[in-house]
Structure formats: C-alpha cells, structure tokens
C-alpha positions as CSV (number, residue, x, y, z in Angstrom):
1,M,-14.3,-21.4,12.2
2,W,-13.4,-18.0,13.5
3,R,-15.5,-14.9,13.1
4,S,-14.5,-11.2,13.2
5,R,-15.2,-9.2,16.3
6,M,-14.2,-5.7,15.5
7,R,-13.8,-2.9,18.0
8,L,-16.5,-0.3,17.9
9,R,-15.1,1.8,15.1
10,P,-18.2,2.2,12.9
11,V,-16.7,3.4,9.7
12,Y,-14.2,0.5,9.3
13,L,-16.7,-2.0,10.7
14,A,-19.2,-1.0,8.1
15,L,-16.6,-1.4,5.3
16,L,-15.7,-4.8,6.7
17,L,-19.3,-6.0,6.8
18,V,-19.8,-4.8,3.2
19,S,-16.7,-6.7,2.0
20,L,-17.8,-9.9,3.8
21,W,-21.3,-9.6,2.3
22,I,-20.0,-9.2,-1.2
23,G,-18.2,-12.5,-0.9
24,F,-15.2,-11.9,-3.1
25,G,-16.1,-14.4,-5.7
26,A,-15.2,-14.2,-9.4
27,Q,-17.7,-11.4,-10.0
28,F,-16.1,-9.2,-7.4
29,A,-12.6,-10.0,-8.7
30,E,-13.5,-9.0,-12.2
31,A,-15.4,-5.8,-11.1
32,Q,-12.3,-3.9,-9.8
33,P,-10.9,-1.5,-12.3
34,A,-7.1,-1.0,-12.8
35,V,-7.2,1.9,-15.3
36,F,-8.5,5.3,-14.4
37,P,-8.8,8.6,-16.3
38,A,-6.3,11.4,-16.0
39,A,-6.8,13.9,-13.2
40,D,-5.7,17.5,-13.0
41,R,-3.7,16.7,-9.8
42,I,-2.3,13.4,-8.7
43,V,-0.4,12.9,-5.4
44,A,1.6,9.7,-4.7
45,I,2.6,8.9,-1.1
46,G,5.2,6.3,-0.2
47,D,5.4,3.5,2.4
48,L,3.7,4.4,5.7
49,H,4.6,1.4,7.9
50,G,2.0,1.7,10.7
51,D,2.6,5.4,11.5
52,L,-0.7,7.2,11.7
53,H,0.9,10.3,13.2
54,I,3.1,11.0,10.2
55,T,0.4,9.9,7.7
56,R,-1.8,12.7,9.1
57,H,0.9,15.2,8.7
58,V,2.0,14.3,5.2
59,L,-1.6,14.4,4.0
60,R,-1.9,17.9,5.4
61,M,1.4,19.0,4.0
62,A,0.3,17.8,0.5
63,R,-3.1,19.7,0.9
64,I,-5.1,16.5,0.8
65,T,-6.7,16.9,4.3
66,N,-7.5,19.8,6.5
67,G,-6.7,20.4,10.1
68,L,-9.5,18.1,11.1
69,D,-8.1,15.3,9.0
70,Q,-11.0,15.5,6.6
71,W,-10.6,15.2,2.8
72,A,-10.1,18.7,1.5
73,A,-8.6,18.0,-2.0
74,G,-11.7,17.9,-4.1
75,K,-11.1,15.9,-7.3
76,T,-7.4,15.2,-6.6
77,V,-6.4,11.5,-7.0
78,V,-4.1,10.2,-4.3
79,V,-2.2,6.9,-4.6
80,Q,-0.7,5.3,-1.5
81,M,2.1,3.0,-2.7
82,G,1.6,0.1,-0.3
83,D,3.4,-1.0,2.8
84,V,0.9,0.4,5.3
85,L,1.7,-2.6,7.5
86,D,4.7,-3.5,9.8
87,R,7.3,-1.6,11.6
88,G,4.8,0.6,13.6
89,D,2.2,0.3,16.3
90,E,-0.7,2.1,14.7
91,E,-1.7,-0.2,11.9
92,Q,-5.3,-0.8,12.7
93,E,-6.0,2.9,13.3
94,L,-4.2,3.7,10.1
95,L,-6.2,1.2,8.0
96,E,-9.4,2.7,9.5
97,F,-8.3,6.2,8.8
98,L,-7.4,5.5,5.2
99,A,-10.8,3.7,4.7
100,R,-12.6,6.7,5.9
101,L,-10.7,9.0,3.7
102,Q,-11.5,6.8,0.7
103,K,-15.2,7.4,1.3
104,E,-14.7,11.1,1.7
105,A,-12.6,11.3,-1.4
106,E,-15.2,9.5,-3.5
107,A,-17.9,11.8,-2.2
108,A,-15.9,14.8,-3.3
109,G,-15.2,13.5,-6.8
110,G,-11.6,12.5,-6.0
111,A,-10.0,9.2,-5.2
112,L,-7.7,7.5,-2.7
113,H,-6.1,4.4,-4.2
114,L,-4.4,2.0,-1.8
115,L,-1.9,-0.3,-3.4
116,L,-0.5,-3.6,-2.1
117,G,3.1,-3.7,-0.9
118,N,5.3,-6.6,-0.1
119,H,4.6,-6.2,3.7
120,E,0.8,-6.7,3.1
121,L,1.7,-9.9,1.3
122,M,4.1,-11.0,4.1
123,N,1.3,-10.6,6.7
124,A,-1.1,-12.7,4.5
125,R,1.6,-15.4,4.6
126,Q,2.1,-15.1,8.3
127,D,5.6,-13.7,7.8
128,F,5.7,-11.5,10.9
129,R,9.5,-10.6,11.0
130,Y,8.8,-6.9,10.9
131,V,5.8,-6.7,13.2
132,T,6.3,-4.8,16.4
133,E,5.2,-5.9,19.9
134,G,2.5,-3.2,19.6
135,G,1.5,-4.5,16.2
136,F,0.8,-7.9,17.7
137,A,-1.0,-6.5,20.7
138,D,-3.2,-4.2,18.6
139,F,-4.9,-7.2,17.0
140,Q,-5.5,-9.3,20.1
141,D,-9.2,-8.1,20.3
142,A,-9.7,-7.7,16.6
143,V,-10.9,-11.2,15.8
144,T,-11.9,-14.4,17.5
145,F,-10.6,-17.7,16.2
146,D,-10.3,-21.4,16.9
147,P,-7.1,-22.0,18.8
148,A,-7.0,-25.6,17.5
149,D,-6.8,-24.4,13.9
150,P,-3.6,-26.1,12.6
151,L,-2.4,-22.9,10.8
152,L,-2.7,-20.9,14.0
153,A,-1.7,-23.5,16.6
154,K,1.8,-23.7,15.3
155,L,2.4,-20.0,16.0
156,P,3.4,-18.3,19.2
157,A,0.2,-17.3,21.2
158,E,0.8,-13.6,20.7
159,Q,0.8,-14.0,16.9
160,R,-2.4,-16.0,16.5
161,A,-4.9,-13.2,16.4
162,R,-2.9,-11.2,13.9
163,A,-2.5,-14.4,11.8
164,A,-6.3,-14.9,11.9
165,A,-6.9,-11.3,10.9
166,F,-4.6,-11.4,7.8
167,R,-4.7,-15.0,6.6
168,P,-6.3,-15.3,3.2
169,G,-10.0,-15.0,3.7
170,G,-9.5,-13.3,7.1
171,P,-11.3,-10.1,7.8
172,F,-8.3,-7.8,7.3
173,A,-7.1,-9.8,4.3
174,M,-10.5,-9.3,2.8
175,Q,-9.9,-5.5,3.1
176,L,-6.5,-5.9,1.5
177,A,-8.2,-7.8,-1.3
178,R,-9.9,-4.6,-2.3
179,Q,-6.5,-3.2,-3.2
180,N,-4.6,-3.6,-6.4
181,V,-1.0,-4.6,-7.3
182,A,-0.8,-2.0,-10.0
183,I,-3.0,0.8,-11.5
184,I,-2.8,3.3,-14.3
185,V,-4.1,6.8,-13.8
186,G,-3.9,8.8,-17.0
187,D,-0.4,8.2,-18.3
188,N,1.1,7.2,-15.0
189,L,1.7,3.6,-13.8
190,F,1.7,3.0,-10.1
191,V,3.1,-0.2,-8.5
192,H,4.9,-0.8,-5.2
193,G,8.1,-2.4,-6.5
194,G,7.9,-2.1,-10.3
195,L,6.6,-3.9,-13.4
196,L,9.2,-5.8,-15.5
197,P,8.7,-6.9,-19.1
198,Q,7.8,-10.5,-18.0
199,H,4.8,-9.1,-16.1
200,L,3.4,-7.8,-19.4
201,E,2.5,-11.4,-20.4
202,I,0.1,-11.6,-17.4
203,G,-1.2,-8.1,-17.7
204,I,-2.2,-5.7,-14.9
205,Q,-5.8,-6.7,-14.7
206,E,-5.1,-10.4,-14.4
207,M,-2.4,-9.8,-11.8
208,N,-4.8,-7.8,-9.7
209,R,-7.5,-10.4,-10.2
210,Q,-5.4,-13.3,-9.2
211,T,-4.0,-11.5,-6.2
212,R,-7.4,-10.5,-5.1
213,R,-8.6,-14.1,-5.2
214,Y,-5.6,-15.2,-3.2
215,L,-6.2,-12.7,-0.4
216,A,-9.9,-13.5,-0.3
217,G,-9.1,-17.2,0.2
218,E,-10.5,-18.1,-3.2
219,G,-7.3,-19.2,-4.9
220,P,-3.6,-20.0,-4.5
221,M,-0.9,-17.5,-4.2
222,P,0.1,-16.5,-7.8
223,D,3.6,-17.4,-8.9
224,F,4.3,-13.9,-10.1
225,L,4.2,-12.7,-6.5
226,R,7.1,-14.9,-5.5
227,G,10.7,-14.0,-5.6
228,S,12.8,-10.8,-6.0
229,D,11.3,-10.1,-9.4
230,S,7.8,-9.8,-8.1
231,P,6.0,-6.5,-8.8
232,L,5.9,-6.1,-5.0
233,W,9.6,-7.0,-4.4
234,T,11.7,-5.9,-7.3
235,R,14.2,-3.1,-6.9
236,A,15.3,-3.0,-10.5
237,Y,14.3,0.6,-10.9
238,S,14.6,1.9,-7.4
239,D,18.1,0.9,-6.3
240,D,20.5,2.1,-8.9
241,P,19.2,1.3,-12.4
242,G,21.7,1.1,-15.2
243,P,21.1,1.2,-18.9
244,A,19.7,-2.4,-19.0
245,E,17.2,-1.7,-16.3
246,C,16.1,1.6,-17.9
247,R,15.6,-0.3,-21.2
248,Q,13.4,-2.7,-19.4
249,L,11.5,0.3,-18.0
250,F,11.0,1.9,-21.4
251,T,9.7,-1.4,-22.8
252,V,7.1,-1.6,-20.1
253,L,6.0,2.0,-20.4
254,K,5.7,1.7,-24.2
255,A,3.7,-1.5,-24.0
256,L,1.3,0.0,-21.6
257,G,1.1,3.4,-23.3
258,V,2.1,5.4,-20.3
259,R,4.7,8.1,-19.8
260,R,6.1,7.2,-16.4
261,M,6.2,4.7,-13.6
262,V,5.9,5.5,-9.9
263,V,7.3,3.1,-7.3
264,G,7.8,2.8,-3.5
265,H,9.5,0.0,-1.6
266,T,13.1,1.3,-1.5
267,V,14.0,4.2,0.8
268,Q,15.6,7.0,-1.1
269,E,18.2,8.7,1.1
270,G,18.0,11.9,-1.0
271,G,14.2,12.1,-0.9
272,I,11.8,11.6,-3.8
273,T,14.1,10.7,-6.8
274,P,13.5,10.5,-10.6
275,K,15.6,7.9,-12.4
276,C,16.0,6.7,-16.0
277,A,15.7,10.2,-17.4
278,G,12.6,10.9,-15.3
279,R,10.6,8.0,-16.5
280,V,10.4,6.4,-13.1
281,W,9.9,8.2,-9.8
282,C,10.9,6.6,-6.5
283,V,8.7,8.0,-3.7
284,D,9.6,5.9,-0.6
285,V,11.4,8.4,1.6
286,G,11.2,6.5,4.9
287,L,8.2,8.4,6.1
288,S,7.5,6.3,9.2
289,Q,9.0,6.8,12.6
290,H,11.0,3.6,12.1
291,Y,13.1,5.4,9.4
292,G,12.7,9.1,10.3
293,G,12.7,10.4,6.7
294,P,11.3,13.8,5.6
295,L,7.6,14.5,5.0
296,S,7.4,14.1,1.2
297,A,4.9,13.3,-1.5
298,L,5.0,13.3,-5.3
299,E,2.7,15.8,-7.1
300,I,1.8,15.3,-10.8
301,Q,0.0,18.0,-12.7
302,G,0.1,17.2,-16.4
303,N,3.8,17.2,-17.3
304,D,4.8,19.0,-14.2
305,V,6.1,16.4,-11.8
306,K,7.8,17.3,-8.6
307,G,8.4,16.2,-5.0
308,I,6.9,18.4,-2.2
309,T,8.6,18.2,1.1
310,K,8.5,19.6,4.7
311,P,11.2,19.1,7.3
312,R,10.4,16.3,9.6
313,D,11.6,18.0,12.7
314,Q,8.5,20.2,12.7
315,V,6.2,17.2,13.5
316,A,8.5,14.4,14.7
317,R,7.8,12.7,18.0
318,K,10.4,13.1,20.8
319,N,13.0,10.4,20.9
320,A,12.1,9.2,17.4
321,K,14.5,6.5,16.2
322,K,16.3,6.9,13.0
323,P,18.0,3.6,12.0
324,P,19.9,3.1,8.7
325,L,17.7,3.5,5.7
326,K,18.4,0.0,4.4
327,K,15.0,-1.6,4.1
328,R,13.4,-4.9,3.2
C-alpha cells in the first residue's frame, strides 16, 4: 500500500488531504453538480498541456488574473476544457496553480471549472506516450509506493511514481475525480471532445458520476469513455463537420435545452473557430509550448460570443518549438 508524500506546497496539499478525507464514495459522487446558472461573463480556455508559463499569460490576457497571478475577475465563470496533462514539464505546478485559483474564484463569487480531457484519462490508464522526460521526473518525489505492486512493477522504473500518482484511487487521480466530463453553464454546454446523440441515453450527470467513481478507484472504467466516439475523444464537431455532424449537434443541443456547445481537443490552425452556424465553438488553439499557438480564449457575454487573442511572440520562450498542429 503506497501513501502520498507531497512536496511542501500547502494549498495543493490541503486540497489533497480534504479529497482523501472525503473518501469519494457514492455520496461524494452524487454531490457534484453538472448544471450551473448563467453568468454575465464566461471564459473558456483550451488545452494547456503542462505549460504553466503560457497559462499564466492567457489568464492575464483574458482579464482573469492580475499581475500577481491572483483571481481578479470577480463573478466571472472560467471553464478550462481539459488536457492539462502531457506534452509539458510543468504539470504538477500547473495543477497546484489551478487549484489555488479555484479557491480564489469561489471566494470572489466566481468559478473556475476544470474539465477532464482524454489526456487525463490516458494517465489514469498508465498510457504515458505523451509524457515528457520532465513530466516523469516531476513526480518522482510526489508519492511513495510499493515497488512490488504488480501494476507498477511491469513499468519502467522512471514511470512508476507517475503511475502511482494517477492510477485510479491514487492521490492525483483523486484530484481529477473532482472534475467533470461535461457541464452546462446557462445555455452553454462544455465538454472536451463533444457530446453525441448516443450520450444522451446516459445523461451528463450519470457520465460524470461514473467517471468520478472510476478515477477514485470505486468502479470500473465506463464503456462510454472508450473509443473514438467518447465525449473525451470524438472530433465529430471539431475537425470538419458536415451536415450530418451538424444535425447530430443540433439534436444534442435541443435535447439539453442549450444554445451552443464549446469543445477543445482538436487544435484549430485558424484560432478559435465557430462551426455548424456558430452552434459549436472550438477553442483548442495549441496554447502550450509544444504547439506554439496564439494566446486565445473564448468570451461569452449573453449572445455576444467571441475569441480574444494576443500574439504569442510577446510572451513566448526563446527557442520554443512549433511542431505541426496535428494532435492526438
């Protein structure tokens, strides 16, 4: 039996201890809301992929935080669209930073909602294909574990600490279990990949509940999370949707009583992009250093929906890589 041994970062450690104390049983799973009232201002931010530096700058650009990286947006609701993990070296610091901002947002009457992405799920399943060397090294001191554990023993030595951290029921998986697959804020639906008509049979609340139980080590991985049609994996609306995909979208929106869907997951080479007559907004612009996309966020104020952008070259690190925007 392994136990967590967090570095001395008090805010995140406190959140972790609270989550472990709660226990993540059925009562916790049922207690997490998925539908939230409308807000005067909503900001959606795409995939961050382990880049704290760019996260700090995009939040400032969107007037969410001040120059000291403190919440400065009052009652604004921010939705981060998932994929905080992989491809970057600052994941643990980024998770802690976002956890602190969540508390500050709540105290100010606002909210910061963190959604699950496919890369969070991949880490829970010990699929580490997109973890950097720094990503493995960052978790070496994060947990202690039994090296004889069959799940961990089969992995390369440098991967075992990360696997112990993110395996279902592990300390970082317990934090992920506080996040939802999909939420509704006012008349806006937010989900990493997208909701398809078949997902309506399960329902948002039940999808969130089953996923939470899986990450907490309280249940099996739900079937709806598997395959390319998963809410975390589908690109039906974000690649190049045709009439058939748009009809699917309209069916989902009508059934849920919302006006639009917001998705991440697929990097948009042209920046934040509306599709299907503006009923779906694709907000993954490749923010992280791995992709080198522009600083962009989606701002929703009533029926006024727009992307806000700042040139990346004003904040980019020296020698930042910019590989092709094709992403998994």
